[in-house]
JSON list of C-alpha atoms in Angstrom, two decimals:
[
{"chain": "A", "resi": 135, "resn": "MET", "atom": "CA", "xyz": [125.53, 43.66, -103.65]},
{"chain": "A", "resi": 136, "resn": "LYS", "atom": "CA", "xyz": [128.54, 43.30, -100.39]},
{"chain": "A", "resi": 137, "resn": "ALA", "atom": "CA", "xyz": [126.24, 42.71, -97.91]},
{"chain": "A", "resi": 138, "resn": "MET", "atom": "CA", "xyz": [123.74, 40.58, -99.96]},
{"chain": "A", "resi": 139, "resn": "ALA", "atom": "CA", "xyz": [126.88, 38.08, -100.31]},
{"chain": "A", "resi": 140, "resn": "HIS", "atom": "CA", "xyz": [127.09, 38.49, -96.14]},
{"chain": "A", "resi": 141, "resn": "LEU", "atom": "CA", "xyz": [123.41, 37.21, -95.80]},
{"chain": "A", "resi": 142, "resn": "LEU", "atom": "CA", "xyz": [123.25, 34.37, -98.95]},
{"chain": "A", "resi": 143, "resn": "LEU", "atom": "CA", "xyz": [126.36, 33.38, -96.39]},
{"chain": "A", "resi": 144, "resn": "LEU", "atom": "CA", "xyz": [124.03, 33.83, -93.51]},
{"chain": "A", "resi": 145, "resn": "LEU", "atom": "CA", "xyz": [121.27, 31.86, -94.97]},
{"chain": "A", "resi": 146, "resn": "PRO", "atom": "CA", "xyz": [123.55, 28.65, -94.72]},
{"chain": "A", "resi": 147, "resn": "LEU", "atom": "CA", "xyz": [124.09, 28.64, -91.48]},
{"chain": "A", "resi": 148, "resn": "VAL", "atom": "CA", "xyz": [120.88, 29.54, -90.08]},
{"chain": "A", "resi": 149, "resn": "ALA", "atom": "CA", "xyz": [119.17, 26.65, -92.03]},
{"chain": "A", "resi": 150, "resn": "LEU", "atom": "CA", "xyz": [122.55, 24.17, -90.23]},
{"chain": "A", "resi": 151, "resn": "THR", "atom": "CA", "xyz": [121.10, 25.29, -86.19]},
{"chain": "A", "resi": 152, "resn": "HIS", "atom": "CA", "xyz": [117.59, 24.93, -86.71]},
{"chain": "A", "resi": 153, "resn": "GLY", "atom": "CA", "xyz": [117.01, 28.90, -85.73]},
{"chain": "A", "resi": 154, "resn": "TYR", "atom": "CA", "xyz": [113.97, 30.10, -87.34]},
{"chain": "A", "resi": 155, "resn": "CYS", "atom": "CA", "xyz": [112.96, 34.02, -87.75]},
{"chain": "A", "resi": 156, "resn": "THR", "atom": "CA", "xyz": [109.07, 35.64, -87.95]},
{"chain": "A", "resi": 157, "resn": "GLN", "atom": "CA", "xyz": [108.23, 38.53, -89.26]},
{"chain": "A", "resi": 158, "resn": "GLN", "atom": "CA", "xyz": [104.76, 40.86, -88.51]},
{"chain": "A", "resi": 159, "resn": "LYS", "atom": "CA", "xyz": [104.02, 43.33, -90.09]},
{"chain": "A", "resi": 160, "resn": "LEU", "atom": "CA", "xyz": [102.91, 46.47, -88.53]},
{"chain": "A", "resi": 161, "resn": "PHE", "atom": "CA", "xyz": [99.31, 47.65, -88.92]},
{"chain": "A", "resi": 162, "resn": "ALA", "atom": "CA", "xyz": [98.15, 51.72, -89.93]},
{"chain": "A", "resi": 163, "resn": "ASP", "atom": "CA", "xyz": [96.02, 52.24, -86.51]},
{"chain": "A", "resi": 164, "resn": "ILE", "atom": "CA", "xyz": [93.38, 55.50, -87.42]},
{"chain": "A", "resi": 165, "resn": "VAL", "atom": "CA", "xyz": [94.02, 58.59, -85.99]},
{"chain": "A", "resi": 166, "resn": "MET", "atom": "CA", "xyz": [92.42, 62.62, -86.20]},
{"chain": "A", "resi": 167, "resn": "ARG", "atom": "CA", "xyz": [94.52, 65.01, -87.22]},
{"chain": "A", "resi": 168, "resn": "ASP", "atom": "CA", "xyz": [92.16, 68.43, -87.64]},
{"chain": "A", "resi": 169, "resn": "GLY", "atom": "CA", "xyz": [89.36, 66.13, -87.29]},
{"chain": "A", "resi": 170, "resn": "VAL", "atom": "CA", "xyz": [90.10, 64.51, -89.83]},
{"chain": "A", "resi": 171, "resn": "PRO", "atom": "CA", "xyz": [90.59, 60.74, -89.20]},
{"chain": "A", "resi": 172, "resn": "VAL", "atom": "CA", "xyz": [94.07, 59.86, -91.43]},
{"chain": "A", "resi": 173, "resn": "LEU", "atom": "CA", "xyz": [96.19, 56.32, -91.26]},
{"chain": "A", "resi": 174, "resn": "GLU", "atom": "CA", "xyz": [99.06, 56.12, -89.03]},
{"chain": "A", "resi": 175, "resn": "GLU", "atom": "CA", "xyz": [101.37, 53.23, -88.62]},
{"chain": "A", "resi": 176, "resn": "GLY", "atom": "CA", "xyz": [101.58, 52.39, -84.85]},
{"chain": "A", "resi": 177, "resn": "PRO", "atom": "CA", "xyz": [104.88, 51.97, -82.63]},
{"chain": "A", "resi": 178, "resn": "CYS", "atom": "CA", "xyz": [105.74, 48.37, -82.64]},
{"chain": "A", "resi": 179, "resn": "LYS", "atom": "CA", "xyz": [104.31, 45.79, -79.62]},
{"chain": "A", "resi": 180, "resn": "ASP", "atom": "CA", "xyz": [105.77, 43.62, -77.49]},
{"chain": "A", "resi": 181, "resn": "GLU", "atom": "CA", "xyz": [103.71, 41.17, -75.90]},
{"chain": "A", "resi": 182, "resn": "SER", "atom": "CA", "xyz": [102.48, 42.62, -72.67]},
{"chain": "A", "resi": 183, "resn": "GLY", "atom": "CA", "xyz": [101.37, 45.60, -74.77]},
{"chain": "A", "resi": 184, "resn": "GLY", "atom": "CA", "xyz": [104.17, 47.79, -74.34]},
{"chain": "A", "resi": 185, "resn": "SER", "atom": "CA", "xyz": [105.67, 50.43, -77.11]},
{"chain": "A", "resi": 186, "resn": "ARG", "atom": "CA", "xyz": [109.10, 49.65, -78.55]},
{"chain": "A", "resi": 187, "resn": "LEU", "atom": "CA", "xyz": [110.88, 51.89, -81.12]},
{"chain": "A", "resi": 188, "resn": "ALA", "atom": "CA", "xyz": [111.96, 51.73, -84.58]},
{"chain": "A", "resi": 189, "resn": "GLY", "atom": "CA", "xyz": [115.68, 49.96, -83.80]},
{"chain": "A", "resi": 190, "resn": "GLU", "atom": "CA", "xyz": [115.09, 48.60, -80.58]},
{"chain": "A", "resi": 191, "resn": "GLN", "atom": "CA", "xyz": [115.40, 44.90, -79.53]},
{"chain": "A", "resi": 192, "resn": "TRP", "atom": "CA", "xyz": [114.03, 42.74, -76.84]},
{"chain": "A", "resi": 193, "resn": "ARG", "atom": "CA", "xyz": [113.08, 39.49, -75.59]},
{"chain": "A", "resi": 194, "resn": "GLU", "atom": "CA", "xyz": [110.17, 37.94, -75.89]},
{"chain": "A", "resi": 195, "resn": "SER", "atom": "CA", "xyz": [108.95, 34.73, -74.70]},
{"chain": "A", "resi": 196, "resn": "GLY", "atom": "CA", "xyz": [109.53, 31.27, -75.87]},
{"chain": "A", "resi": 197, "resn": "CYS", "atom": "CA", "xyz": [113.35, 32.54, -76.20]},
{"chain": "A", "resi": 198, "resn": "MET", "atom": "CA", "xyz": [113.12, 34.74, -79.49]},
{"chain": "A", "resi": 199, "resn": "LEU", "atom": "CA", "xyz": [114.71, 37.91, -79.35]},
{"chain": "A", "resi": 200, "resn": "CYS", "atom": "CA", "xyz": [112.95, 40.55, -81.53]},
{"chain": "A", "resi": 201, "resn": "THR", "atom": "CA", "xyz": [113.70, 44.08, -83.19]},
{"chain": "A", "resi": 202, "resn": "CYS", "atom": "CA", "xyz": [111.20, 46.75, -84.15]},
{"chain": "A", "resi": 203, "resn": "GLY", "atom": "CA", "xyz": [111.97, 47.71, -87.85]},
{"chain": "A", "resi": 204, "resn": "GLU", "atom": "CA", "xyz": [110.04, 50.94, -89.55]},
{"chain": "A", "resi": 205, "resn": "THR", "atom": "CA", "xyz": [107.36, 48.98, -91.34]},
{"chain": "A", "resi": 206, "resn": "TYR", "atom": "CA", "xyz": [107.29, 45.47, -88.99]},
{"chain": "A", "resi": 207, "resn": "ILE", "atom": "CA", "xyz": [108.90, 43.41, -86.48]},
{"chain": "A", "resi": 208, "resn": "SER", "atom": "CA", "xyz": [110.90, 40.63, -86.56]},
{"chain": "A", "resi": 209, "resn": "CYS", "atom": "CA", "xyz": [111.73, 37.70, -84.34]},
{"chain": "A", "resi": 210, "resn": "CYS", "atom": "CA", "xyz": [114.25, 34.64, -84.41]},
{"chain": "A", "resi": 211, "resn": "SER", "atom": "CA", "xyz": [114.83, 32.81, -82.07]},
{"chain": "A", "resi": 212, "resn": "ILE", "atom": "CA", "xyz": [117.84, 32.64, -79.29]},
{"chain": "A", "resi": 213, "resn": "GLY", "atom": "CA", "xyz": [119.97, 29.10, -77.23]},
{"chain": "A", "resi": 214, "resn": "GLY", "atom": "CA", "xyz": [120.33, 26.17, -78.58]},
{"chain": "A", "resi": 215, "resn": "ARG", "atom": "CA", "xyz": [119.03, 22.74, -78.70]},
{"chain": "A", "resi": 216, "resn": "ALA", "atom": "CA", "xyz": [119.46, 19.58, -77.25]},
{"chain": "A", "resi": 217, "resn": "VAL", "atom": "CA", "xyz": [120.81, 16.89, -79.70]},
{"chain": "A", "resi": 218, "resn": "ASN", "atom": "CA", "xyz": [122.75, 13.21, -79.38]},
{"chain": "A", "resi": 219, "resn": "PHE", "atom": "CA", "xyz": [120.94, 12.11, -76.33]},
{"chain": "A", "resi": 220, "resn": "ALA", "atom": "CA", "xyz": [119.92, 8.38, -74.71]},
{"chain": "A", "resi": 221, "resn": "ALA", "atom": "CA", "xyz": [116.62, 7.51, -75.26]},
{"chain": "A", "resi": 222, "resn": "ASP", "atom": "CA", "xyz": [116.17, 7.22, -72.06]},
{"chain": "A", "resi": 223, "resn": "CYS", "atom": "CA", "xyz": [116.99, 10.98, -71.59]},
{"chain": "A", "resi": 224, "resn": "GLU", "atom": "CA", "xyz": [114.48, 14.44, -72.70]},
{"chain": "A", "resi": 225, "resn": "ALA", "atom": "CA", "xyz": [115.59, 17.68, -72.81]},
{"chain": "A", "resi": 226, "resn": "VAL", "atom": "CA", "xyz": [114.08, 20.37, -70.53]},
{"chain": "A", "resi": 227, "resn": "MET", "atom": "CA", "xyz": [114.58, 23.71, -71.58]},
{"chain": "A", "resi": 228, "resn": "ASP", "atom": "CA", "xyz": [114.79, 26.60, -68.30]},
{"chain": "A", "resi": 229, "resn": "VAL", "atom": "CA", "xyz": [112.63, 29.37, -70.20]},
{"chain": "A", "resi": 230, "resn": "ASP", "atom": "CA", "xyz": [115.01, 31.98, -68.38]},
{"chain": "A", "resi": 231, "resn": "THR", "atom": "CA", "xyz": [117.74, 31.48, -69.86]},
{"chain": "A", "resi": 232, "resn": "CYS", "atom": "CA", "xyz": [117.17, 29.95, -73.10]},
{"chain": "A", "resi": 233, "resn": "ARG", "atom": "CA", "xyz": [119.29, 26.59, -72.03]},
{"chain": "A", "resi": 234, "resn": "TYR", "atom": "CA", "xyz": [118.03, 23.51, -72.23]},
{"chain": "A", "resi": 235, "resn": "SER", "atom": "CA", "xyz": [119.85, 20.34, -69.71]},
{"chain": "A", "resi": 236, "resn": "VAL", "atom": "CA", "xyz": [119.20, 16.71, -70.27]},
{"chain": "A", "resi": 237, "resn": "VAL", "atom": "CA", "xyz": [118.57, 14.62, -67.30]},
{"chain": "A", "resi": 238, "resn": "LYS", "atom": "CA", "xyz": [116.40, 11.15, -66.87]},
{"chain": "A", "resi": 239, "resn": "LYS", "atom": "CA", "xyz": [112.91, 11.07, -68.28]},
{"chain": "A", "resi": 240, "resn": "ASP", "atom": "CA", "xyz": [112.24, 8.91, -64.21]},
{"chain": "A", "resi": 241, "resn": "ASP", "atom": "CA", "xyz": [114.79, 10.82, -62.47]},
{"chain": "A", "resi": 242, "resn": "PRO", "atom": "CA", "xyz": [115.06, 14.59, -63.02]},
{"chain": "A", "resi": 243, "resn": "SER", "atom": "CA", "xyz": [117.72, 14.75, -60.79]},
{"chain": "A", "resi": 244, "resn": "GLN", "atom": "CA", "xyz": [120.45, 13.02, -62.91]},
{"chain": "A", "resi": 245, "resn": "THR", "atom": "CA", "xyz": [121.82, 14.52, -66.26]},
{"chain": "A", "resi": 246, "resn": "CYS", "atom": "CA", "xyz": [123.08, 13.36, -69.19]},
{"chain": "A", "resi": 247, "resn": "ALA", "atom": "CA", "xyz": [126.07, 13.31, -71.55]},
{"chain": "A", "resi": 248, "resn": "HIS", "atom": "CA", "xyz": [124.60, 15.31, -74.59]},
{"chain": "A", "resi": 249, "resn": "ASP", "atom": "CA", "xyz": [125.85, 17.87, -77.76]},
{"chain": "A", "resi": 250, "resn": "MET", "atom": "CA", "xyz": [124.20, 21.58, -77.85]},
{"chain": "A", "resi": 251, "resn": "LYS", "atom": "CA", "xyz": [123.37, 22.70, -81.49]},
{"chain": "A", "resi": 252, "resn": "LEU", "atom": "CA", "xyz": [123.69, 26.00, -80.91]},
{"chain": "A", "resi": 253, "resn": "LEU", "atom": "CA", "xyz": [121.44, 28.84, -81.94]},
{"chain": "A", "resi": 254, "resn": "LEU", "atom": "CA", "xyz": [123.40, 31.99, -81.63]},
{"chain": "A", "resi": 255, "resn": "ILE", "atom": "CA", "xyz": [123.25, 33.50, -85.60]},
{"chain": "A", "resi": 256, "resn": "ALA", "atom": "CA", "xyz": [119.91, 34.04, -85.28]},
{"chain": "A", "resi": 257, "resn": "LEU", "atom": "CA", "xyz": [121.29, 36.66, -83.25]},
{"chain": "A", "resi": 258, "resn": "LEU", "atom": "CA", "xyz": [122.72, 37.73, -86.57]},
{"chain": "A", "resi": 259, "resn": "PHE", "atom": "CA", "xyz": [120.34, 37.22, -88.61]},
{"chain": "A", "resi": 260, "resn": "CYS", "atom": "CA", "xyz": [117.76, 38.78, -86.58]},
{"chain": "A", "resi": 261, "resn": "GLY", "atom": "CA", "xyz": [119.93, 42.12, -86.91]},
{"chain": "A", "resi": 262, "resn": "LEU", "atom": "CA", "xyz": [119.46, 41.54, -90.59]},
{"chain": "A", "resi": 263, "resn": "VAL", "atom": "CA", "xyz": [116.17, 40.99, -91.61]},
{"chain": "A", "resi": 264, "resn": "PRO", "atom": "CA", "xyz": [115.29, 44.56, -90.97]},
{"chain": "A", "resi": 265, "resn": "MET", "atom": "CA", "xyz": [117.50, 46.12, -93.16]},
{"chain": "A", "resi": 266, "resn": "TYR", "atom": "CA", "xyz": [116.60, 43.58, -96.03]},
{"chain": "A", "resi": 267, "resn": "HIS", "atom": "CA", "xyz": [113.17, 42.67, -97.66]},
{"chain": "A", "resi": 268, "resn": "ALA", "atom": "CA", "xyz": [114.82, 39.90, -100.87]},
{"chain": "A", "resi": 269, "resn": "ALA", "atom": "CA", "xyz": [112.78, 37.33, -101.66]},
{"chain": "A", "resi": 270, "resn": "VAL", "atom": "CA", "xyz": [116.20, 34.77, -100.23]},
{"chain": "A", "resi": 271, "resn": "LEU", "atom": "CA", "xyz": [115.06, 36.27, -96.67]},
{"chain": "A", "resi": 272, "resn": "GLN", "atom": "CA", "xyz": [111.18, 34.43, -98.03]},
{"chain": "A", "resi": 273, "resn": "PRO", "atom": "CA", "xyz": [111.94, 30.87, -96.51]},
{"chain": "A", "resi": 274, "resn": "ALA", "atom": "CA", "xyz": [113.01, 31.83, -93.65]},
{"chain": "A", "resi": 275, "resn": "VAL", "atom": "CA", "xyz": [110.57, 33.95, -92.84]},
{"chain": "A", "resi": 276, "resn": "GLN", "atom": "CA", "xyz": [106.78, 33.69, -91.30]},
{"chain": "A", "resi": 277, "resn": "ILE", "atom": "CA", "xyz": [104.51, 36.63, -91.97]},
{"chain": "A", "resi": 278, "resn": "ILE", "atom": "CA", "xyz": [102.19, 36.06, -88.95]},
{"chain": "A", "resi": 279, "resn": "SER", "atom": "CA", "xyz": [98.89, 38.75, -88.18]},
{"chain": "A", "resi": 280, "resn": "ARG", "atom": "CA", "xyz": [97.65, 40.14, -84.95]},
{"chain": "A", "resi": 281, "resn": "GLY", "atom": "CA", "xyz": [96.28, 37.98, -82.51]},
{"chain": "A", "resi": 282, "resn": "CYS", "atom": "CA", "xyz": [96.49, 35.43, -79.39]},
{"chain": "A", "resi": 283, "resn": "SER", "atom": "CA", "xyz": [98.19, 32.14, -80.01]},
{"chain": "A", "resi": 284, "resn": "SER", "atom": "CA", "xyz": [95.62, 28.94, -79.58]},
{"chain": "A", "resi": 285, "resn": "PRO", "atom": "CA", "xyz": [96.41, 25.58, -80.44]},
{"chain": "A", "resi": 286, "resn": "THR", "atom": "CA", "xyz": [94.04, 25.92, -83.82]},
{"chain": "A", "resi": 287, "resn": "GLY", "atom": "CA", "xyz": [96.76, 29.66, -84.66]},
{"chain": "A", "resi": 288, "resn": "LEU", "atom": "CA", "xyz": [96.40, 33.02, -84.28]},
{"chain": "A", "resi": 289, "resn": "VAL", "atom": "CA", "xyz": [91.98, 34.37, -82.90]},
{"chain": "A", "resi": 290, "resn": "PRO", "atom": "CA", "xyz": [90.76, 37.30, -82.24]},
{"chain": "A", "resi": 291, "resn": "ILE", "atom": "CA", "xyz": [90.66, 38.88, -78.67]},
{"chain": "A", "resi": 292, "resn": "GLY", "atom": "CA", "xyz": [87.08, 37.50, -77.02]},
{"chain": "A", "resi": 293, "resn": "ALA", "atom": "CA", "xyz": [88.17, 33.81, -78.22]},
{"chain": "A", "resi": 294, "resn": "SER", "atom": "CA", "xyz": [88.07, 30.77, -75.99]},
{"chain": "A", "resi": 295, "resn": "TRP", "atom": "CA", "xyz": [90.33, 27.50, -76.07]},
{"chain": "A", "resi": 296, "resn": "ARG", "atom": "CA", "xyz": [91.30, 24.96, -74.29]},
{"chain": "A", "resi": 297, "resn": "ASN", "atom": "CA", "xyz": [95.46, 24.50, -73.80]},
{"chain": "A", "resi": 298, "resn": "ALA", "atom": "CA", "xyz": [97.34, 21.58, -73.74]},
{"chain": "A", "resi": 299, "resn": "LYS", "atom": "CA", "xyz": [97.17, 21.98, -69.07]},
{"chain": "A", "resi": 300, "resn": "CYS", "atom": "CA", "xyz": [93.15, 21.88, -69.34]},
{"chain": "A", "resi": 301, "resn": "GLU", "atom": "CA", "xyz": [92.68, 25.77, -68.98]},
{"chain": "A", "resi": 302, "resn": "THR", "atom": "CA", "xyz": [90.28, 27.64, -70.73]},
{"chain": "A", "resi": 303, "resn": "CYS", "atom": "CA", "xyz": [91.92, 30.40, -72.02]},
{"chain": "A", "resi": 304, "resn": "ILE", "atom": "CA", "xyz": [90.27, 34.14, -73.80]},
{"chain": "A", "resi": 305, "resn": "CYS", "atom": "CA", "xyz": [92.15, 36.15, -75.85]},
{"chain": "A", "resi": 306, "resn": "GLY", "atom": "CA", "xyz": [92.68, 39.52, -73.92]},
{"chain": "A", "resi": 307, "resn": "ALA", "atom": "CA", "xyz": [93.52, 42.84, -74.59]},
{"chain": "A", "resi": 308, "resn": "ASN", "atom": "CA", "xyz": [96.15, 43.94, -76.11]},
{"chain": "A", "resi": 309, "resn": "TYR", "atom": "CA", "xyz": [96.39, 40.09, -77.40]},
{"chain": "A", "resi": 310, "resn": "ILE", "atom": "CA", "xyz": [97.76, 38.53, -74.30]},
{"chain": "A", "resi": 311, "resn": "PRO", "atom": "CA", "xyz": [95.12, 35.68, -73.08]},
{"chain": "A", "resi": 312, "resn": "THR", "atom": "CA", "xyz": [94.52, 34.91, -69.55]},
{"chain": "A", "resi": 313, "resn": "CYS", "atom": "CA", "xyz": [94.05, 31.60, -68.73]},
{"chain": "A", "resi": 314, "resn": "THR", "atom": "CA", "xyz": [92.27, 29.38, -65.78]},
{"chain": "A", "resi": 315, "resn": "LEU", "atom": "CA", "xyz": [91.99, 26.03, -65.00]},
{"chain": "A", "resi": 316, "resn": "LYS", "atom": "CA", "xyz": [88.15, 25.42, -65.07]},
{"chain": "A", "resi": 317, "resn": "LEU", "atom": "CA", "xyz": [87.18, 21.86, -64.59]},
{"chain": "A", "resi": 318, "resn": "SER", "atom": "CA", "xyz": [84.95, 20.03, -61.25]},
{"chain": "A", "resi": 319, "resn": "ILE", "atom": "CA", "xyz": [87.11, 18.84, -58.91]},
{"chain": "A", "resi": 320, "resn": "PRO", "atom": "CA", "xyz": [86.34, 15.71, -56.85]},
{"chain": "A", "resi": 321, "resn": "VAL", "atom": "CA", "xyz": [87.16, 16.13, -53.04]},
{"chain": "A", "resi": 322, "resn": "MET", "atom": "CA", "xyz": [86.38, 13.39, -49.87]},
{"chain": "A", "resi": 323, "resn": "TYR", "atom": "CA", "xyz": [88.50, 10.50, -51.23]},
{"chain": "A", "resi": 324, "resn": "ASP", "atom": "CA", "xyz": [90.57, 8.58, -48.94]},
{"chain": "A", "resi": 325, "resn": "SER", "atom": "CA", "xyz": [94.22, 9.52, -47.79]},
{"chain": "A", "resi": 326, "resn": "ASP", "atom": "CA", "xyz": [96.28, 7.25, -49.95]},
{"chain": "A", "resi": 327, "resn": "CYS", "atom": "CA", "xyz": [94.36, 8.73, -53.14]},
{"chain": "A", "resi": 328, "resn": "GLU", "atom": "CA", "xyz": [95.15, 11.76, -55.33]},
{"chain": "A", "resi": 329, "resn": "LEU", "atom": "CA", "xyz": [93.90, 14.06, -58.03]},
{"chain": "A", "resi": 330, "resn": "PHE", "atom": "CA", "xyz": [95.20, 12.98, -61.66]},
{"chain": "A", "resi": 331, "resn": "LEU", "atom": "CA", "xyz": [94.62, 15.03, -63.91]},
{"chain": "A", "resi": 332, "resn": "ASP", "atom": "CA", "xyz": [93.54, 13.20, -67.55]},
{"chain": "A", "resi": 333, "resn": "THR", "atom": "CA", "xyz": [94.90, 15.92, -69.92]},
{"chain": "A", "resi": 334, "resn": "LYS", "atom": "CA", "xyz": [94.02, 13.39, -73.01]},
{"chain": "A", "resi": 335, "resn": "LEU", "atom": "CA", "xyz": [90.33, 13.67, -71.76]},
{"chain": "A", "resi": 336, "resn": "CYS", "atom": "CA", "xyz": [89.84, 17.12, -69.27]},
{"chain": "A", "resi": 337, "resn": "VAL", "atom": "CA", "xyz": [88.94, 15.67, -66.04]},
{"chain": "A", "resi": 338, "resn": "TYR", "atom": "CA", "xyz": [90.03, 14.58, -62.11]},
{"chain": "A", "resi": 339, "resn": "LYS", "atom": "CA", "xyz": [90.05, 11.74, -61.72]},
{"chain": "A", "resi": 340, "resn": "VAL", "atom": "CA", "xyz": [91.67, 9.70, -57.69]},
{"chain": "A", "resi": 341, "resn": "VAL", "atom": "CA", "xyz": [93.55, 6.87, -57.76]},
{"chain": "A", "resi": 342, "resn": "LYS", "atom": "CA", "xyz": [95.98, 5.09, -55.82]},
{"chain": "A", "resi": 343, "resn": "ILE", "atom": "CA", "xyz": [99.32, 6.73, -55.21]},
{"chain": "A", "resi": 344, "resn": "ALA", "atom": "CA", "xyz": [100.91, 4.56, -55.32]},
{"chain": "A", "resi": 345, "resn": "ASP", "atom": "CA", "xyz": [99.35, 3.18, -58.82]},
{"chain": "A", "resi": 346, "resn": "HIS", "atom": "CA", "xyz": [97.67, 5.25, -61.01]},
{"chain": "A", "resi": 347, "resn": "SER", "atom": "CA", "xyz": [95.82, 2.76, -62.92]},
{"chain": "A", "resi": 348, "resn": "ILE", "atom": "CA", "xyz": [94.10, 1.81, -59.18]},
{"chain": "A", "resi": 349, "resn": "SER", "atom": "CA", "xyz": [91.00, 4.47, -59.21]},
{"chain": "A", "resi": 350, "resn": "CYS", "atom": "CA", "xyz": [89.22, 5.09, -56.12]},
{"chain": "A", "resi": 351, "resn": "PRO", "atom": "CA", "xyz": [85.79, 6.56, -54.97]},
{"chain": "A", "resi": 352, "resn": "TYR", "atom": "CA", "xyz": [85.36, 9.77, -53.96]},
{"chain": "A", "resi": 353, "resn": "ARG", "atom": "CA", "xyz": [82.28, 11.48, -51.69]},
{"chain": "A", "resi": 354, "resn": "GLY", "atom": "CA", "xyz": [81.48, 14.86, -53.34]},
{"chain": "A", "resi": 355, "resn": "MET", "atom": "CA", "xyz": [82.79, 17.60, -56.30]},
{"chain": "A", "resi": 356, "resn": "THR", "atom": "CA", "xyz": [84.18, 21.30, -56.61]},
{"chain": "A", "resi": 357, "resn": "TYR", "atom": "CA", "xyz": [82.74, 23.07, -59.87]},
{"chain": "A", "resi": 358, "resn": "PRO", "atom": "CA", "xyz": [83.73, 25.52, -61.60]},
{"chain": "A", "resi": 359, "resn": "THR", "atom": "CA", "xyz": [82.68, 28.88, -61.48]},
{"chain": "A", "resi": 360, "resn": "SER", "atom": "CA", "xyz": [80.62, 30.98, -64.34]},
{"chain": "A", "resi": 361, "resn": "LYS", "atom": "CA", "xyz": [83.17, 32.90, -64.47]}
]
């Protein structure tokens, strides 16, 4: 009861800091024992396919701290969130340090005044998730399945999709996606022009360097290979 009371105190803090957690149930693998196939729960797997022991913690991409439980993996956001900055500024995350910097939109070399909303509570919450299965955790936990993350949700191995950078991605082994740019590229254009990737249409255009609203002629195209 005392531990549950502590947990109830932490839940509002998670909401205040805008942290979030996810939980992935471990799947049973089929193994052979004495010539008989039996179900056995496999070890935790990180996003690169490596095995993790029960109780082990590690950091995944997207600034998530993950913990390997006996029957599931729980991951919680870490770092912070930039708030209260001017409209002509934007927050940029450094994925290596999980920290935000706020810079001018028209000149990223200039920093802007801002406040930080810390997500350190996620570290505590993530450590508590393996200890409790109470229903009070369910609003903060999203049950997910195995698959590669795509714009439309999780997809199985072999599925393909196009990401925000117009790359074609394929869900590979261990649910690790491989993404490559497969677009036709204009060539042979004037030196005062440059390539511009229209991410809405996913096509390359040739435009004036000084004014992207002005199109330039080009005299050839290179086409993507079939692989």
